[in-house]
């Protein structure tokens, strides 16, 4: 019997209509378009507007697009995994909300919280269910409504993040296409540099925590940047070495879109030219769990069957890693 691998057979994505530009941010905080662009590479980001709108509302159009492209009904989905740090509610899982909204009546699901590495964690997890032979259609979505936990008076963080999501469908493959290998890491020591101070069981919500603005993203930018550059680049390099990949045989780097300088450092460590690096940070900013699949969505028509892709990310926690994917289909 041939080994079963989990191949990506369809990609979907969604970003909200509202565009928050650097110029608009200049009116909110002490910053400039030039400062943001020079240090991050971001020109604009999308924001999900509307009363009662949450991360599930980013996931639903993603899931429906995937089903439409693959020509399947939501009822054919076996499992849905959502990577997010901005769930609709503490519980139930956003994945459960999404399955209900799209009519995936035969699917079960759960969320994964690994910050900006969430999609890599979820992709590897979803692949294991496919490889078991018990599951035929596993959908993996990374999505975040970062505007919900953003302090728009904090110029160090509000310039970075945006809202959006994207995902993939995983199906069994016996020809060697799909997820070949992953290196996934975490170090809880990093929590002190990037976290949300309140809202968990250690420090539940109270009048005091709200007054002190402790329900927003807290980040020590210099420390996060330092760790991100080193670890994301090293993971990408290690996955190449472990799979005998070279700069010539890697078709694309699909990096987490946190900061252009981190992306450039990772590509340099891999020996890749900019032409082989997927980048859309200038349009979407950092959508946390959504960045890597949004790149696949944007670049899907440029991918060819057999392309070697290296996915790499670094996130709060700290979490980081890299995955090697052999692309399974030609553009339509």
XYZ file of C-alpha atoms in Angstrom:
332
model
C 0.000 0.000 0.000
C 1.336 3.448 -0.968
C 1.930 5.948 1.789
C -0.933 8.425 2.229
C 0.026 12.102 2.318
C -2.219 15.131 2.843
C -2.375 17.180 -0.347
C -3.823 20.658 -0.693
C -6.582 20.394 -3.312
C -8.210 23.854 -3.033
C -7.523 27.276 -1.524
C -9.931 30.006 -0.416
C -9.468 33.442 1.097
C -11.323 36.497 2.328
C -10.445 40.024 3.423
C -13.002 42.635 4.544
C -13.875 45.572 2.285
C -12.789 48.355 4.649
C -9.221 49.509 3.967
C -7.292 51.166 6.808
C -4.406 53.045 5.204
C -1.243 54.420 6.777
C -2.548 57.905 6.020
C -5.639 57.214 8.092
C -3.500 55.898 10.949
C -1.586 59.188 10.904
C -4.798 60.776 12.210
C -5.090 58.280 15.081
C -1.538 58.018 16.425
C 1.804 59.799 16.186
C 3.197 58.063 13.094
C 3.768 58.583 9.383
C 3.259 56.574 6.230
C 7.004 56.687 5.593
C 7.858 55.417 9.102
C 5.430 52.481 8.860
C 6.451 51.540 5.318
C 10.185 51.712 6.032
C 10.041 49.576 9.183
C 7.317 47.080 8.327
C 6.580 47.161 4.597
C 2.872 47.725 5.324
C 0.848 50.293 3.354
C -2.690 49.272 4.333
C -4.684 46.623 6.173
C -8.305 45.423 6.122
C -10.755 45.863 9.016
C -13.942 43.871 9.628
C -16.684 46.382 10.370
C -20.223 45.715 11.530
C -22.085 44.963 14.737
C -21.783 41.364 15.882
C -19.160 40.400 13.295
C -16.432 38.021 14.416
C -13.750 35.667 13.167
C -16.344 33.125 12.029
C -17.566 35.751 9.544
C -14.062 35.763 8.038
C -14.020 31.952 7.889
C -17.424 31.357 6.278
C -16.622 32.895 2.858
C -13.274 31.069 2.910
C -14.940 27.705 3.515
C -17.610 28.311 0.879
C -15.030 29.352 -1.724
C -13.022 26.197 -1.065
C -16.132 24.060 -1.483
C -17.071 25.877 -4.701
C -13.597 25.521 -6.208
C -13.399 21.841 -5.326
C -16.967 21.174 -6.417
C -18.087 19.686 -3.114
C -20.862 20.285 -0.621
C -20.059 21.449 2.938
C -21.687 18.196 4.057
C -18.713 16.317 2.578
C -16.257 17.943 5.000
C -15.118 15.529 7.726
C -13.193 17.921 9.952
C -12.621 21.669 10.246
C -9.642 23.124 12.131
C -9.504 26.886 12.695
C -6.254 28.572 13.723
C -7.094 31.788 15.560
C -6.300 33.910 18.630
C -9.509 35.913 18.214
C -12.290 33.325 18.556
C -15.885 34.520 18.379
C -16.214 33.508 22.048
C -14.052 31.808 24.657
C -16.241 28.788 23.936
C -17.626 27.143 21.890
C -14.808 26.817 19.359
C -15.037 29.073 16.323
C -14.690 25.932 14.175
C -17.992 24.697 15.593
C -19.655 28.012 14.793
C -18.351 27.901 11.225
C -19.516 24.322 10.590
C -23.006 25.389 11.691
C -23.018 28.532 9.527
C -21.945 26.702 6.338
C -24.076 23.613 6.907
C -21.180 21.175 7.397
C -23.467 18.814 9.272
C -21.118 15.828 9.128
C -17.993 17.637 10.326
C -16.532 18.012 13.774
C -14.001 20.682 14.548
C -11.769 22.520 16.962
C -9.592 25.625 17.238
C -5.817 25.858 17.552
C -4.230 28.797 19.365
C -0.597 29.208 18.336
C -0.700 32.900 17.386
C 1.068 33.648 14.105
C 2.263 30.041 13.769
C -1.305 28.796 14.120
C -1.808 27.867 10.483
C 1.371 25.738 10.447
C 0.279 23.946 13.623
C -3.231 23.411 12.218
C -1.953 22.257 8.829
C 0.302 19.638 10.393
C -2.501 18.506 12.704
C -4.977 18.243 9.839
C -2.477 16.247 7.798
C -2.256 13.621 10.532
C -5.995 12.974 10.306
C -5.690 12.475 6.541
C -2.634 10.226 6.929
C -4.560 8.038 9.395
C -6.754 6.915 6.510
C -9.967 7.646 8.417
C -10.558 11.131 7.051
C -10.930 12.148 3.397
C -11.654 15.880 3.512
C -10.112 18.052 6.207
C -10.445 21.834 5.959
C -7.843 24.029 7.659
C -8.496 27.775 8.024
C -6.336 30.493 9.565
C -8.243 33.682 10.401
C -8.125 36.551 12.851
C -10.067 39.699 13.581
C -7.065 41.451 15.090
C -8.892 44.790 15.182
C -10.944 43.325 18.070
C -7.866 43.176 20.330
C -5.980 46.179 19.010
C -5.374 49.381 20.994
C -5.626 52.118 18.375
C -3.857 54.543 20.695
C -0.735 52.338 20.785
C 1.334 53.288 17.768
C 3.744 50.379 18.175
C 1.123 47.672 17.568
C -1.902 49.160 15.790
C 0.122 49.848 12.634
C 0.998 46.169 12.207
C -2.207 44.165 12.359
C -5.232 43.675 10.125
C -8.206 41.340 9.699
C -8.504 38.484 7.232
C -8.469 34.763 6.716
C -7.805 31.964 4.262
C -7.627 28.212 4.214
C -7.073 24.978 2.355
C -8.724 21.629 1.784
C -6.599 18.568 2.543
C -7.289 15.252 0.803
C -5.433 11.914 0.636
C -2.699 11.530 -1.989
C -0.516 8.505 -2.804
C 1.800 10.159 -5.349
C 3.958 12.044 -2.871
C 2.237 15.417 -3.161
C 1.157 17.457 -0.137
C 2.705 18.002 3.283
C 6.074 16.246 3.268
C 7.640 17.479 6.506
C 7.245 19.969 9.356
C 9.436 21.419 12.068
C 7.303 22.944 14.831
C 8.694 24.634 17.933
C 7.543 26.546 20.998
C 9.088 28.309 23.984
C 6.721 29.541 26.689
C 9.371 31.893 28.035
C 8.482 34.208 25.160
C 5.033 34.892 26.595
C 6.367 37.863 28.537
C 7.204 39.703 25.310
C 3.965 39.132 23.377
C 0.645 38.434 25.062
C -2.690 39.773 26.257
C -2.504 40.762 29.915
C -6.100 40.040 30.939
C -9.119 38.004 29.939
C -7.814 34.548 30.836
C -8.246 32.508 34.001
C -5.192 34.088 35.662
C -6.598 37.583 35.329
C -10.322 37.485 34.461
C -12.060 40.507 33.019
C -12.965 43.182 35.552
C -13.676 46.889 35.616
C -10.020 47.365 36.548
C -8.620 45.330 33.622
C -10.836 47.172 31.162
C -9.914 50.573 32.609
C -6.220 49.657 32.414
C -6.608 48.620 28.739
C -5.333 45.108 29.446
C -7.501 43.337 26.865
C -5.339 44.411 23.944
C -2.214 42.945 22.352
C 0.902 43.746 24.370
C 4.208 43.472 22.536
C 7.839 44.308 23.217
C 8.695 44.871 19.582
C 12.503 44.753 19.740
C 12.615 41.430 21.573
C 9.976 39.834 19.333
C 11.826 41.029 16.225
C 15.114 39.604 17.501
C 13.670 36.163 18.241
C 11.579 36.123 15.049
C 14.486 36.862 12.712
C 16.647 34.135 14.256
C 14.099 31.363 14.745
C 11.901 31.715 11.644
C 14.960 31.845 9.388
C 16.595 28.893 11.143
C 13.470 26.715 10.923
C 13.175 27.409 7.193
C 16.855 26.603 6.684
C 16.562 23.398 8.747
C 13.580 22.099 6.766
C 15.572 22.620 3.564
C 18.551 20.699 4.919
C 16.444 17.859 6.294
C 14.766 17.351 2.900
C 17.824 17.976 0.689
C 16.266 21.119 -0.766
C 18.387 23.859 -2.317
C 17.712 27.441 -3.354
C 17.314 26.092 -6.891
C 14.802 23.372 -6.019
C 12.644 25.532 -3.703
C 9.969 27.146 -5.877
C 8.514 29.476 -3.230
C 8.998 30.688 0.308
C 5.580 31.274 1.887
C 6.426 33.357 4.963
C 4.303 34.720 7.766
C 3.645 38.381 6.948
C 4.702 40.158 10.145
C 7.459 42.445 8.952
C 9.239 42.744 5.613
C 12.635 42.767 7.308
C 11.904 39.398 8.961
C 10.759 38.010 5.603
C 13.902 39.313 3.893
C 16.128 37.764 6.587
C 14.436 34.381 6.162
C 14.794 34.465 2.371
C 18.451 35.445 2.722
C 19.128 32.541 5.119
C 17.574 30.201 2.531
C 19.525 31.761 -0.323
C 16.346 32.696 -2.174
C 15.855 35.724 -4.445
C 12.886 38.034 -3.805
C 11.190 36.657 -6.939
C 10.642 33.375 -5.066
C 9.118 34.978 -1.966
C 5.349 35.331 -1.580
C 4.529 38.739 -0.145
C 1.296 40.678 0.361
C 2.108 42.401 3.655
C 1.825 45.811 1.989
C -1.919 45.221 1.386
C -3.058 43.204 4.404
C -0.556 43.766 7.211
C -0.262 40.994 9.789
C -3.485 38.952 9.923
C -1.855 36.491 12.392
C -3.319 33.048 11.576
C -4.407 34.262 8.154
C -1.121 35.388 6.599
C 0.317 32.165 5.153
C -2.925 30.860 3.603
C -3.684 34.372 2.277
C -0.354 34.179 0.420
C -1.351 30.813 -1.074
C -4.684 32.342 -2.083
C -3.071 35.374 -3.716
C -0.408 33.354 -5.539
C -2.476 30.238 -6.361
C -2.527 30.903 -10.110
C 1.281 31.050 -10.153
C 1.710 27.655 -8.504
C 2.399 24.538 -10.561
C 2.020 20.856 -9.782
C 5.243 19.608 -8.218
C 6.398 23.012 -6.915
C 8.359 22.808 -3.667
C 7.010 25.255 -1.085
C 8.572 26.138 2.261
C 6.145 27.720 4.735
C 7.650 29.546 7.718
C 6.233 31.469 10.679
C 6.974 32.943 14.090
C 4.399 33.967 16.657
C 3.592 34.909 20.227
C 4.169 32.324 22.892
C 6.752 31.960 21.393
C 5.780 29.580 18.611
C 7.559 29.021 15.325
C 8.247 26.503 12.601
C 8.471 25.598 8.946
C 6.736 23.122 6.638
C 7.669 21.587 3.297
C 4.822 21.108 0.828
C 4.905 19.588 -2.656
C 2.107 21.347 -4.543
C -0.528 18.965 -5.929
C -2.264 20.744 -8.833
C -1.837 23.179 -11.703
C -3.664 26.533 -11.856
C -7.113 26.551 -13.439
